[in-house]
C-alpha positions as a printed Julia matrix, in Angstrom:
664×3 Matrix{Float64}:
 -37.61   10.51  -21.52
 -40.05    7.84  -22.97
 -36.99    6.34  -24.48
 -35.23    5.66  -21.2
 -38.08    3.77  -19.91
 -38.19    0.87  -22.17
 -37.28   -2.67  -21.57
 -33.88   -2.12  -23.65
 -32.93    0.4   -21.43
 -33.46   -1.46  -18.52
 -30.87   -4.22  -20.11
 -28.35   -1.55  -20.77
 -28.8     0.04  -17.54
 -28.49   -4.09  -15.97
 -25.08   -4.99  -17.44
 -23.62   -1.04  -16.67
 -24.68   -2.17  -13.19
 -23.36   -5.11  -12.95
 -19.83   -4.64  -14.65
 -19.48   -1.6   -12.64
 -20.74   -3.35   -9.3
 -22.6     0.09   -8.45
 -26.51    0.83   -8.04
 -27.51    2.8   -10.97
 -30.4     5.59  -10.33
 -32.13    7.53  -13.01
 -34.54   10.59  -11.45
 -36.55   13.05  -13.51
 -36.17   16.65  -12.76
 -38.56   16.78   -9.92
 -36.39   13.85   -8.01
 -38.53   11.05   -8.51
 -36.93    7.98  -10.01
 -37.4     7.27  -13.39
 -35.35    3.62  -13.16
 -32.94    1.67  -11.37
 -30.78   -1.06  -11.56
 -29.76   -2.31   -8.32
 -27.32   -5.55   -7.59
 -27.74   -5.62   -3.67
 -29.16   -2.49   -2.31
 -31.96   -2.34    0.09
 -34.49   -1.0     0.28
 -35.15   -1.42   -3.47
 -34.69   -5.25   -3.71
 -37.7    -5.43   -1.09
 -39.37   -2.82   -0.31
 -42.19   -4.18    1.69
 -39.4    -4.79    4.21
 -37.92   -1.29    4.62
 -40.87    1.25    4.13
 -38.87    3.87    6.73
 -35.96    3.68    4.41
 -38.05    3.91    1.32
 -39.6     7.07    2.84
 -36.04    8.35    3.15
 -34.78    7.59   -0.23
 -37.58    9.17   -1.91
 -37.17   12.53    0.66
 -33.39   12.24   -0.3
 -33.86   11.82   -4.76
 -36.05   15.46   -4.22
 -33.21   17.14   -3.26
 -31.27   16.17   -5.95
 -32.46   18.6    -8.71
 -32.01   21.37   -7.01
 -28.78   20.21   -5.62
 -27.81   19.7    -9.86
 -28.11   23.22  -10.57
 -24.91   24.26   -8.53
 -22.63   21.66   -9.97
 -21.93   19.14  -12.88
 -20.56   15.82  -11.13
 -20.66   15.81   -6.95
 -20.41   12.68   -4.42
 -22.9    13.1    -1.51
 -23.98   10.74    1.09
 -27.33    8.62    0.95
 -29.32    7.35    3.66
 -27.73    4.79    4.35
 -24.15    6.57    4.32
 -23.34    5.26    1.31
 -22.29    7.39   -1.34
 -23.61    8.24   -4.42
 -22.14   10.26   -7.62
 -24.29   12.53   -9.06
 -24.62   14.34  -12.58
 -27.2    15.48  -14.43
 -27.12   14.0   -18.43
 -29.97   16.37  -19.47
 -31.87   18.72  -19.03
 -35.04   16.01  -17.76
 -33.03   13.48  -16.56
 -30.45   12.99  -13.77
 -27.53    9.71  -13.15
 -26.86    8.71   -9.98
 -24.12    5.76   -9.83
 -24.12    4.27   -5.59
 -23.52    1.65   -3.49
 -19.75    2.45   -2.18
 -18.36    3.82    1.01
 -17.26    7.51    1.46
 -15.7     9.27    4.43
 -17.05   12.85    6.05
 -14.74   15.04    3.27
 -16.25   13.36    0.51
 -13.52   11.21   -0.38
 -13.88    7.3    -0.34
 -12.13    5.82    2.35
  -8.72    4.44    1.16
  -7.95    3.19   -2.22
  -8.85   -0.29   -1.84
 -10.34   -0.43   -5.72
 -12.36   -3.77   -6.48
 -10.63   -6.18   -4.05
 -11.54   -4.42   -0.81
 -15.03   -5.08    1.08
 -16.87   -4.34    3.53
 -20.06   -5.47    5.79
 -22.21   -2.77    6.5
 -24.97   -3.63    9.27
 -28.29   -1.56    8.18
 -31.26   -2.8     9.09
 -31.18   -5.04   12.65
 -29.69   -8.25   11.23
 -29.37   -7.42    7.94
 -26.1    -6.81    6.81
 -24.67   -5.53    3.62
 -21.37   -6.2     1.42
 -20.17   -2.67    0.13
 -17.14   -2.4    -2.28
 -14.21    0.82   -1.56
 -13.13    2.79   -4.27
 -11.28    6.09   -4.35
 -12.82    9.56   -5.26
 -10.82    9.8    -8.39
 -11.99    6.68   -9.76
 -15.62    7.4    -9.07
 -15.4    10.92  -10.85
 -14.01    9.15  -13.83
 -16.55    6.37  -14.46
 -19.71    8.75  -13.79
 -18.03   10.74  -16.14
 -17.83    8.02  -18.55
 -21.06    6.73  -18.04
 -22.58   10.23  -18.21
 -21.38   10.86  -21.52
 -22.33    7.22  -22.53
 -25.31    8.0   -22.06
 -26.07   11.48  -23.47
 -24.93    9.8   -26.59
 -26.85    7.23  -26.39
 -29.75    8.9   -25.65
 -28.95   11.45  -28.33
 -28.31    8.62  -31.06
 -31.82    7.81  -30.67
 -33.77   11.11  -30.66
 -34.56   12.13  -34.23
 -32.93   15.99  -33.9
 -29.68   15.24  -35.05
 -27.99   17.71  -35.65
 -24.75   16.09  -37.22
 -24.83   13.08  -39.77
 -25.4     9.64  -38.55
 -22.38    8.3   -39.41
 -20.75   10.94  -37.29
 -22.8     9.94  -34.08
 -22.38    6.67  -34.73
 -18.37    6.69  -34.5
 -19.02    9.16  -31.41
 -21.4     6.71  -29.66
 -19.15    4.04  -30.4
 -16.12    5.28  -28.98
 -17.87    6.02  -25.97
 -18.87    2.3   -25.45
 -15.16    1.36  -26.38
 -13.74    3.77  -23.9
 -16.18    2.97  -20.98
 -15.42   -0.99  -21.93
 -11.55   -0.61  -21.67
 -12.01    1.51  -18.26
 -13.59   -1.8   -17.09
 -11.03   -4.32  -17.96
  -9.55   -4.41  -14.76
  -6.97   -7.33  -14.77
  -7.57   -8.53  -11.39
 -11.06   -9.05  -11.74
 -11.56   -9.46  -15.4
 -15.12  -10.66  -17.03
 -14.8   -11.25  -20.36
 -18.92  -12.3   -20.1
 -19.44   -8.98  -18.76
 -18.23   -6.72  -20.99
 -19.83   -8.34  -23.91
 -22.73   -8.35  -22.3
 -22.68   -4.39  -22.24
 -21.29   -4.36  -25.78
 -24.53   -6.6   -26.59
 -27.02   -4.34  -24.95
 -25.42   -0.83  -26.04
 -25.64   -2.19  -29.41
 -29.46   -3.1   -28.8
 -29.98    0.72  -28.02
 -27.11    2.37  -30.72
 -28.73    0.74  -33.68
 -32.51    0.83  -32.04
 -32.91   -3.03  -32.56
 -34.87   -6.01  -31.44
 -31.61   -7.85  -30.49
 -28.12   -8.29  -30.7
 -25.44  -11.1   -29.28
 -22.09  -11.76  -29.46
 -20.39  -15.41  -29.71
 -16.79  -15.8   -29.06
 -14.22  -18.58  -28.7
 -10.74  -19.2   -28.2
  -9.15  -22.71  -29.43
  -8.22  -24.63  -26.81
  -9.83  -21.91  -24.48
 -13.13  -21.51  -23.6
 -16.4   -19.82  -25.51
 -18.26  -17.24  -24.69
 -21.82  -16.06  -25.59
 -23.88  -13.13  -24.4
 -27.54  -11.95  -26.37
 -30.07   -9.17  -25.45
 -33.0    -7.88  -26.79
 -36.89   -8.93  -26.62
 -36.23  -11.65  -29.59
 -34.83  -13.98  -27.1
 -36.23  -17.18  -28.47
 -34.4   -17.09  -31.65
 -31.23  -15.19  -30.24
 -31.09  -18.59  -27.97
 -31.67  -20.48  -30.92
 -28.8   -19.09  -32.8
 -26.31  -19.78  -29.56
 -27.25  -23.11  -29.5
 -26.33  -23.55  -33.4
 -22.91  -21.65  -32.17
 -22.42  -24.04  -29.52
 -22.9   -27.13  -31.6
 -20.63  -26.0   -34.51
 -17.82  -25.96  -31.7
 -18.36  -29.16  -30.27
 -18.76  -30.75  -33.68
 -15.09  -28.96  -34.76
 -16.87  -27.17  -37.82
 -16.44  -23.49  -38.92
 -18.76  -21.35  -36.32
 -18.65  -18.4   -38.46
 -19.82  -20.19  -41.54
 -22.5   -22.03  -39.46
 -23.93  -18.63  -38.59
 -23.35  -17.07  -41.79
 -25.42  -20.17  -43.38
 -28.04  -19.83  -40.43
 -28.36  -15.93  -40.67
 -28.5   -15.55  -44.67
 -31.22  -13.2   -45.47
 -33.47  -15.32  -47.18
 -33.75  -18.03  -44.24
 -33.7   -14.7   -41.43
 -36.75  -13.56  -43.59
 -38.45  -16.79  -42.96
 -38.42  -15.9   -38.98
 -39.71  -12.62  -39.66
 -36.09  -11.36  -38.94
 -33.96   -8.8   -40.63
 -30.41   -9.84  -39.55
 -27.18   -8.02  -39.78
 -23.88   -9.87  -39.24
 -19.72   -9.48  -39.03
 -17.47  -11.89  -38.0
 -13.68  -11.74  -36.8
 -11.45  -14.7   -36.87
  -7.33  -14.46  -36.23
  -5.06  -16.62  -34.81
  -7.22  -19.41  -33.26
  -9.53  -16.49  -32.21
 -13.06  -15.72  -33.34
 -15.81  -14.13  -32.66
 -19.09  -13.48  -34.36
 -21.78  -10.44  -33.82
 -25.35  -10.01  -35.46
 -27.78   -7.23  -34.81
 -31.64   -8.17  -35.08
 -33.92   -6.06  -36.28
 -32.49   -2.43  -36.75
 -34.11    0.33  -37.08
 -31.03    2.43  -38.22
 -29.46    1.92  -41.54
 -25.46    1.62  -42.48
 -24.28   -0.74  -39.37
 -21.17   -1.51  -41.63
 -18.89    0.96  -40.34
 -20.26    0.39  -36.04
 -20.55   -3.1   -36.36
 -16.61   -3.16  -37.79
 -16.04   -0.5   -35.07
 -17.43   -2.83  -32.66
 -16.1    -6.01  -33.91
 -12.8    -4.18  -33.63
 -12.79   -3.75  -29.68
 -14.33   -7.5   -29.13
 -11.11   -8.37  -30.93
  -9.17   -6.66  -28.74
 -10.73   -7.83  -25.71
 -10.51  -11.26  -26.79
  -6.83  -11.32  -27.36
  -6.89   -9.93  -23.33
  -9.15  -12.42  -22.27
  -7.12  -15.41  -24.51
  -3.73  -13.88  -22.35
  -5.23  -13.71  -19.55
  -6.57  -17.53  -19.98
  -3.59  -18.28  -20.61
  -1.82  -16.58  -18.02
  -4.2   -18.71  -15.43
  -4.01  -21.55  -16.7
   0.36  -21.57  -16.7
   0.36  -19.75  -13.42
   2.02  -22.85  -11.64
   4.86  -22.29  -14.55
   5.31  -18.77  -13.73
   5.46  -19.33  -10.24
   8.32  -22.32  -10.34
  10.25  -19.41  -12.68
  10.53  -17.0   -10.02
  13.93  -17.63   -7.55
  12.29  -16.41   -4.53
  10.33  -19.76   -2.43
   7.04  -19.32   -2.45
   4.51  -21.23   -0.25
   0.75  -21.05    0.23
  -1.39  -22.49    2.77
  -5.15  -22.37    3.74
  -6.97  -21.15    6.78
  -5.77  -24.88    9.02
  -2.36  -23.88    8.33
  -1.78  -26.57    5.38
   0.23  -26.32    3.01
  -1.34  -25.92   -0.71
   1.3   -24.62   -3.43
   5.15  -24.67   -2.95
   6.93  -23.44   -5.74
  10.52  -25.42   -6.87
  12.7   -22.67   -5.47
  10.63  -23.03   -2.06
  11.92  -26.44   -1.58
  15.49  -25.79   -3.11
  16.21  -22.68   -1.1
  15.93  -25.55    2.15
  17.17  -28.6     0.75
  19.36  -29.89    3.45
  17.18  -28.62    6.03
  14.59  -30.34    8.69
  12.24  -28.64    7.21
   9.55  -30.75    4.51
   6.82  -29.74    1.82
   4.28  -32.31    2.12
   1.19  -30.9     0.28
  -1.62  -31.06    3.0
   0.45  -31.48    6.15
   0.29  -28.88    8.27
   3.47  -26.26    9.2
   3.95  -28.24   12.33
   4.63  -31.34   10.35
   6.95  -29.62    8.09
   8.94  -28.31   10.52
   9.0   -24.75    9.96
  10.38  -22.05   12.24
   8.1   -20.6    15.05
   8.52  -17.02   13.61
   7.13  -18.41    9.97
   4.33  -20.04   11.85
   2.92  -17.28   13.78
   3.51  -14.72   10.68
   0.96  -16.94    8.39
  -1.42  -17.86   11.6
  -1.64  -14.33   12.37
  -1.91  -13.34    8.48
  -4.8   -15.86    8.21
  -6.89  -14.53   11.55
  -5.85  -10.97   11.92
  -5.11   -9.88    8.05
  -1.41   -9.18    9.12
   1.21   -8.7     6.63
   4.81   -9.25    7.26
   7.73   -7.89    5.6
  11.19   -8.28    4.91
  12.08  -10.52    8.05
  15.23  -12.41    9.03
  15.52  -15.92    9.66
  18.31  -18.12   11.14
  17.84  -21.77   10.08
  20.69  -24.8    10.26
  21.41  -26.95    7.94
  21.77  -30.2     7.97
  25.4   -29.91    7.52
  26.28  -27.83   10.31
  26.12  -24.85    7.96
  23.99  -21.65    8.72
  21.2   -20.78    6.16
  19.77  -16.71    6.23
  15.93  -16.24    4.82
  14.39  -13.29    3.95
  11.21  -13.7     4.37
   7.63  -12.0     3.9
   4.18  -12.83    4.72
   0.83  -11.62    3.4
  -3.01  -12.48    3.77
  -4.19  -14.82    0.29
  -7.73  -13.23   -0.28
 -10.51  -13.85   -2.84
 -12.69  -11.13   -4.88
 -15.09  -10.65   -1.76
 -12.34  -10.12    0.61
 -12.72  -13.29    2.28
  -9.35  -14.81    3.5
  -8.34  -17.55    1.62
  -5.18  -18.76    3.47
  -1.76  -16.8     3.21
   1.19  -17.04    1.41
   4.91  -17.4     2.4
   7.68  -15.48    0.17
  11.08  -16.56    0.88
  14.7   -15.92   -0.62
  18.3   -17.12    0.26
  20.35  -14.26    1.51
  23.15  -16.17    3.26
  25.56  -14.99    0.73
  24.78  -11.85    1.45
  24.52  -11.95    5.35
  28.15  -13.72    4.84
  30.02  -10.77    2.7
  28.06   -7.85    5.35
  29.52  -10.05    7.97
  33.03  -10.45    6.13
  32.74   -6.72    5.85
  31.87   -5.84    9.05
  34.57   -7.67   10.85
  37.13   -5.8     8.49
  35.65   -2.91    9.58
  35.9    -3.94   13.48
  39.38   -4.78   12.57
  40.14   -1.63   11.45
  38.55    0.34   13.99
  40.42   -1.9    16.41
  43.79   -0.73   15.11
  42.33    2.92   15.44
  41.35    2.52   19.01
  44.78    0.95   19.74
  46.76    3.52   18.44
  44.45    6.19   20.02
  44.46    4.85   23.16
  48.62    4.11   23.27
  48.91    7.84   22.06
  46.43    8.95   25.1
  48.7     6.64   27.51
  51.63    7.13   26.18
  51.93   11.22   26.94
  51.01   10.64   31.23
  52.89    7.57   31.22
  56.15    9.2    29.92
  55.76   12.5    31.83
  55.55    9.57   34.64
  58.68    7.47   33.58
  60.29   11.01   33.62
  59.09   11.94   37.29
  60.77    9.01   38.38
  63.82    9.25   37.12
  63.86   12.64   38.77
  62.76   11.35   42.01
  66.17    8.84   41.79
  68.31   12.08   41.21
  66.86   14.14   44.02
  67.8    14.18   47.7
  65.43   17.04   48.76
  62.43   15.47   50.35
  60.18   18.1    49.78
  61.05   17.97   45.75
  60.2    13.8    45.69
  57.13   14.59   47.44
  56.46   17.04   44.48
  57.63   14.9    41.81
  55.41   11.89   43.61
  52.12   14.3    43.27
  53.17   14.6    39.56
  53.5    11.07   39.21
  49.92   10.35   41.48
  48.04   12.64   38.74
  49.51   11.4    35.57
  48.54    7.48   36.95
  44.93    9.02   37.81
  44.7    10.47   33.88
  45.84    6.71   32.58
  42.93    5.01   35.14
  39.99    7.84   33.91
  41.87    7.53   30.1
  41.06    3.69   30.46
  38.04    3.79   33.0
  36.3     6.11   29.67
  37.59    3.53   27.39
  36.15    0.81   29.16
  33.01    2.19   29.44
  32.48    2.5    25.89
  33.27   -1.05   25.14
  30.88   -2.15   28.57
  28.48    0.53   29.73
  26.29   -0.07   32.42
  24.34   -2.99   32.82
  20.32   -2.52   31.58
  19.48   -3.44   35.27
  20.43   -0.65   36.42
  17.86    1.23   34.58
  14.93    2.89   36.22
  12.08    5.49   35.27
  13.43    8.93   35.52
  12.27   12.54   34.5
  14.09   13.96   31.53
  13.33   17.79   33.07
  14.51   16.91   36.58
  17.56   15.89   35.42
  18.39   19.2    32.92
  16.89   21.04   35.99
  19.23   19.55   38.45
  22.23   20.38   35.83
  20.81   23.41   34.78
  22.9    25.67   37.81
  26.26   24.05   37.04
  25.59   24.7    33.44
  24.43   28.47   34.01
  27.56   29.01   36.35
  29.86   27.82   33.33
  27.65   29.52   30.53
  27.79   32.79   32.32
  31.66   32.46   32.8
  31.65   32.32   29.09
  29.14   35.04   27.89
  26.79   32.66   26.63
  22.58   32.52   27.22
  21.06   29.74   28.59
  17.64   28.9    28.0
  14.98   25.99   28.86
  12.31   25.52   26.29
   8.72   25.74   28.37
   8.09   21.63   28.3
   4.29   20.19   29.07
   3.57   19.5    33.08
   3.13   16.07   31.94
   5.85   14.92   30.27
   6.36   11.39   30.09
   8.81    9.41   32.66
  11.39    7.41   30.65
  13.43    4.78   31.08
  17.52    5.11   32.25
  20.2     5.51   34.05
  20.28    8.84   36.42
  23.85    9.22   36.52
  24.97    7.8    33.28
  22.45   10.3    31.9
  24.02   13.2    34.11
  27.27   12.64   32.29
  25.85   12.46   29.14
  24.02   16.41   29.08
  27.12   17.39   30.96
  29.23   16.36   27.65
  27.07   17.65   25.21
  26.85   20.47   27.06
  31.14   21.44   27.85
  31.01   20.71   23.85
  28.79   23.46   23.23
  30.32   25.76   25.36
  33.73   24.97   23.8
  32.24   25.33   20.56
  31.6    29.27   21.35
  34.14   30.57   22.05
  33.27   33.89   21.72
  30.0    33.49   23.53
  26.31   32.83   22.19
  23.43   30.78   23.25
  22.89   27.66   24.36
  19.02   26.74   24.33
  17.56   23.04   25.39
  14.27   22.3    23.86
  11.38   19.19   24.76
   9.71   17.25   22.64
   7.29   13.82   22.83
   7.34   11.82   19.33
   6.5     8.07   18.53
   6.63    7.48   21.97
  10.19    8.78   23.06
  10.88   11.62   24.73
  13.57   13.79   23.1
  16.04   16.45   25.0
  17.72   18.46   22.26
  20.91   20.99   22.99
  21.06   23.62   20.02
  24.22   26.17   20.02
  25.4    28.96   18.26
  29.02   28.33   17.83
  31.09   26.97   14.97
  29.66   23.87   14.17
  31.28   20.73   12.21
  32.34   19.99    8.64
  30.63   18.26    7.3
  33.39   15.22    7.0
  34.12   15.21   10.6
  30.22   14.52   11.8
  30.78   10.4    10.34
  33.52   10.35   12.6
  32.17   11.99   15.97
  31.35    8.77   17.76
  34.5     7.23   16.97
  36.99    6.72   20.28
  39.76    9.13   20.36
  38.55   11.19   17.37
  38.87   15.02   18.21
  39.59   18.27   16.8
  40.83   19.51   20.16
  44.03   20.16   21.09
  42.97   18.96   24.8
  40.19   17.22   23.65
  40.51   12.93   24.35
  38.06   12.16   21.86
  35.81    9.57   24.46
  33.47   12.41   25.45
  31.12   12.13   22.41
  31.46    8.07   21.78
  30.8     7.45   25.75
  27.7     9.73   25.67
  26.76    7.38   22.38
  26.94    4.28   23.9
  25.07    4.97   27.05
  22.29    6.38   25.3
  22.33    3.07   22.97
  22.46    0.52   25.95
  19.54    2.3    27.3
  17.3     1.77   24.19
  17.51    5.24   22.72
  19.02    7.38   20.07
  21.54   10.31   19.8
  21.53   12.9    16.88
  23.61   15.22   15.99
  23.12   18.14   13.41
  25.3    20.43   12.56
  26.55   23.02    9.73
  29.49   25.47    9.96
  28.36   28.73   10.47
  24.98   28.31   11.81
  26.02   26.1    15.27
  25.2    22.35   16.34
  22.14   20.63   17.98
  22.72   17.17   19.46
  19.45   15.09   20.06
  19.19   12.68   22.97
  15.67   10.7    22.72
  14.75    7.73   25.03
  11.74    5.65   24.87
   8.54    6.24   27.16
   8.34    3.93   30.87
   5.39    1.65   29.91
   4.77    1.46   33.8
């Protein structure tokens, strides 16, 4: 345990902290801490100014131990709410990693990951920045840093059990794994991680120092040291730094400056190994060590720094040509601040509306440019409220009387703390395709015009032949009493042609949205409910009324329209049984509509006929007209709501009427 507390420790247990953006806690087994690093959590930055919390903390570490004999890794809450991932590395010692935000099951709230924060108020003004993470991710890194540890730890006690070399290459892949867990793209620190590499080689080798000196040509350099030697570790940097600027070999500066005989001279032992590959380098030395054969983890080590530079050059590079990347893409993309100016605008931003009204002047404000209303409030309401936007339609003319479709998105531009940045505007052309769906679309109106047509002269032309008949049998008769007959005949077959066309207009024009009002659902089916018995009962077939709430919402319609509708859907299901059955109507309140669902028992339809049911004049009657179904369809639509139909053969039908809640 003496180990833990030194001041190399402390380093290590610094730079874990840091990288992983966490508190770090260390307790002994009777709960009381041992050490802590700590980037931003009260009451341990200043204690004098949160002694109640203080009191807390230490009630809440005692627990701990006991807590650790039940379980090996566990996420509880700490006093401030926060929560904290504990596991116990051995038998003396206990990790705790804190500092993020949980919810009541234990799980963190969301999986934000780095990018998210939040402001936590806890202590009268004070307020606190607290980074989300998921539960997942927190089990994995206290499970890396756990074992990290016990090897660490272990490396340095002087019970080994297994060769050196063999804990060595066990340590060190430990350090490698934890340090590739941590290269997160989005918020990548090369500094960071070598940092850690540079202390956890401090501990591994049990040395006075250590430090690590990159660079990337045409890139940027890097150095990190740690250890108590810091005068000379600086020195060495600044002989780095000055090889560099001077364009001379670093690594055979350093190899000059770190030869034995002149490190003997400054009291130093030095061990050094250097990588250099394609206009990459970098160069680590170990001061000081206590342990013996650092060939094989210094190569080991060198090995992942070379790794992580190549990363680090990519991702340099990657920044650096981001402007490149973004001109490559073919969608527009635009990016303004938090005034609403514009900042970036990619090529294809400005080519996409070329021939437009609309301008990309780099600091003028969306106003100035012209864009559309539905753009502007999109990004103004991304930059205040957070809002994201997606896959919208926009309508904008050309300067040559030609119609231009965007599809466009909008989403909040945010920096590492969360802060908003501005917002950016994604755009791409889609008038091509708005053109062929329209092109397609009118061939299919076209067609289903021709359908209609013919339906609707076959419908007529049955009445309006028995009529031309009637009347040439009126001209033949004599007997008065026989024209009045034949004039009856010839009354009801012009009455089927008016309701034939009456049905067909009424498709084409329902009712007017005026005449909506807010009605009851269950008034209505109760209303209907005795016809529907009378004819159910006629038929051998149950009727039942699902038990609905007292309180079920108002919604809004048309009362009669509505009538007509139920009454269709339900003379279909009685139809559809013909040898009786049941006919049940259930209730239900979803997504604010209220829904009014028919279920029978009879038939049911193929499966290829249910496309065509709301067609005009499509039926599998031999009576049928084919309007009932398509009429029901369209009132329901005009009046802002939906109708469903389900159905398999064999196991019946249930059609689905739902209309949306009466805000008043």
């Amino acid at each position: 345990m003496r180990t833990i507390m030194t001041t190399k420790w402390s380093e290590f247990q610094e730079s874990l902290g840091k990288i992983l953006n966490m508190t770090i806690y260390l307790l002994n087994s009777e709960g009381q801490l041992l050490n802590i690093y700590n980037a931003f959590l009260p009451p341990f930055t200043n204690p004098t100014s949160y002694p109640e919390l203080i009191k807390k903390y230490e009630e809440f570490f005692k627990t701990i131990p006991q807590l650790c004999e039940t379980f090996s890794c566990r996420i509880f809450k700490d006093p401030l709410g926060l929560g904290v991932a504990v596991t116990p590395i051995t038998k003396d010692i206990i990790l705790l990693l804190g500092g993020f935000l949980i919810s009541d099951n234990n799980c963190t709230e969301g999986l934000h990951g780095y990018s998210q924060q939040y402001e936590l108020k806890i202590h009268k003004d004070k307020r606190l920045k607290v980074f989300c993470t998921d539960g997942n991710e927190i089990h994995d890194k206290i499970e890396n840093v756990s074992t990290l540890y016990k090897q660490l730890i272990y490396s340095n006690s002087d019970k080994h059990d297994h060769g050196q070399n063999i804990m060595l290459l066990v340590t060190m892949e430990e350090i490698n794994k934890l340090m590739l867990n941590l290269l997160n793209p989005e918020h990548f620190d090369f500094q960071q991680v070598l940092d850690l590499a540079a202390s956890s080689l401090v501990i591994l080798f049990d040395a006075e120092g250590a430090c690590i000196f990159t660079h990337q040509y045409d890139g940027k350099t890097v150095t990190v040291y740690r250890g108590p030697c810091c005068e000379y570790l600086h020195e060495l940097r600044i002989n780095w730094m000055q090889a560099i600027e001077q364009k001379k070999d670093p690594i055979e500066t350093m190899s000059l400056i770190c030869d034995n005989k002149k490190a003997i001279r400054y009291g130093h032992n030095i061990e050094t190994l250097s990588y250099s590959q394609d206009n990459l380098i970098a160069f680590v030395a170990i001061v000081n060590p206590k342990e013996k054969n650092l060939t094989r983890g210094l190569s080991l080590i060198v090995r992942q720094i070379a790794v992580i530079l190549e990363m680090s050059a990519v991702y340099e590079a990657f920044r650096k040509r981001s402007g490149i990347i973004i001109n490559s893409i073919k969608q527009g993309i635009v990016s303004v601040n938090c005034k609403g100016e514009l900042m970036v605008v990619s090529k294809a931003a400005s080519n996409i509306l070329k021939g437009t009204k609309m301008s990309f002047v780099i600091g003028k404000s969306l106003e100035e440019c012209s864009f559309p209303m539905s753009m502007k409030v999109a990004l103004n309401d991304a930059i205040v409220n957070g809002e994201s936007y997606a896959h919208k339609l926009e309508k904008i003319e050309a300067n040559n009387n030609e119609t231009l479709y965007l599809q466009w998105s909008v989403t909040p531009l945010l920096d590492d703390d969360g802060k908003t940045l501005g917002a950016i505007l994604m755009y791409e052309d889609v008038t091509e395709l708005i053109n062929l769906r329209n092109q397609a679309q009118d061939r299919e109106r076209l067609a289903v015009a021709g359908e209609v047509a013919a339906g609707l002269a076959h419908e007529i032309r049955n009445p309006l032949g028995v009529a031309m008949g009637t009347l040439q049998l009126f001209e033949m008769l004599d007997d008065q009493q026989k024209q009045g007959e034949m004039l009856k005949v010839l009354r009801n077959e012009l009455i089927r042609m008016n309701e034939i066309l009456t049905n067909f207009l009424n498709i084409a024009k329902p009712s007017s949205k005026q005449d909506n009002e807010n009605i009851s659902l269950s008034n209505i089916i109760e209303e209907l409910s005795v016809f529907i018995k009378s004819e159910t009962l006629l038929n051998d077939i149950d009727f039942v009324i699902q038990d609905y709430p007292k309180e079920l919402p108002l919604v809004i319609g048309n009362k009669n329209s509505l009538r007509q509708v139920f009454l269709n859907i339900a003379k279909n299901a009685i139809e559809a049984m013909e040898k009786g059955g049941k006919l049940s109507v259930f209730y239900d309140c979803k997504d604010n509509y209220v829904s009014v669902s028919f279920t029978d028992t009879g038939t049911g339809i193929p499966k290829e006929h249910l496309q065509n049911i709301f067609r005009p004049f499509f039926t599998t009657k031999v009576a049928g007209t084919g309007l009932g179904l398509p009429i029901s369809y369209s009132i329901v639509k005009e009046m802002g709501g939906e109708l469903k139909v389900e159905s398999k053969v064999g196991h019946g039908t249930t059609v689905k009427v739902s209309l949306p809640y009466s805000l008043t």
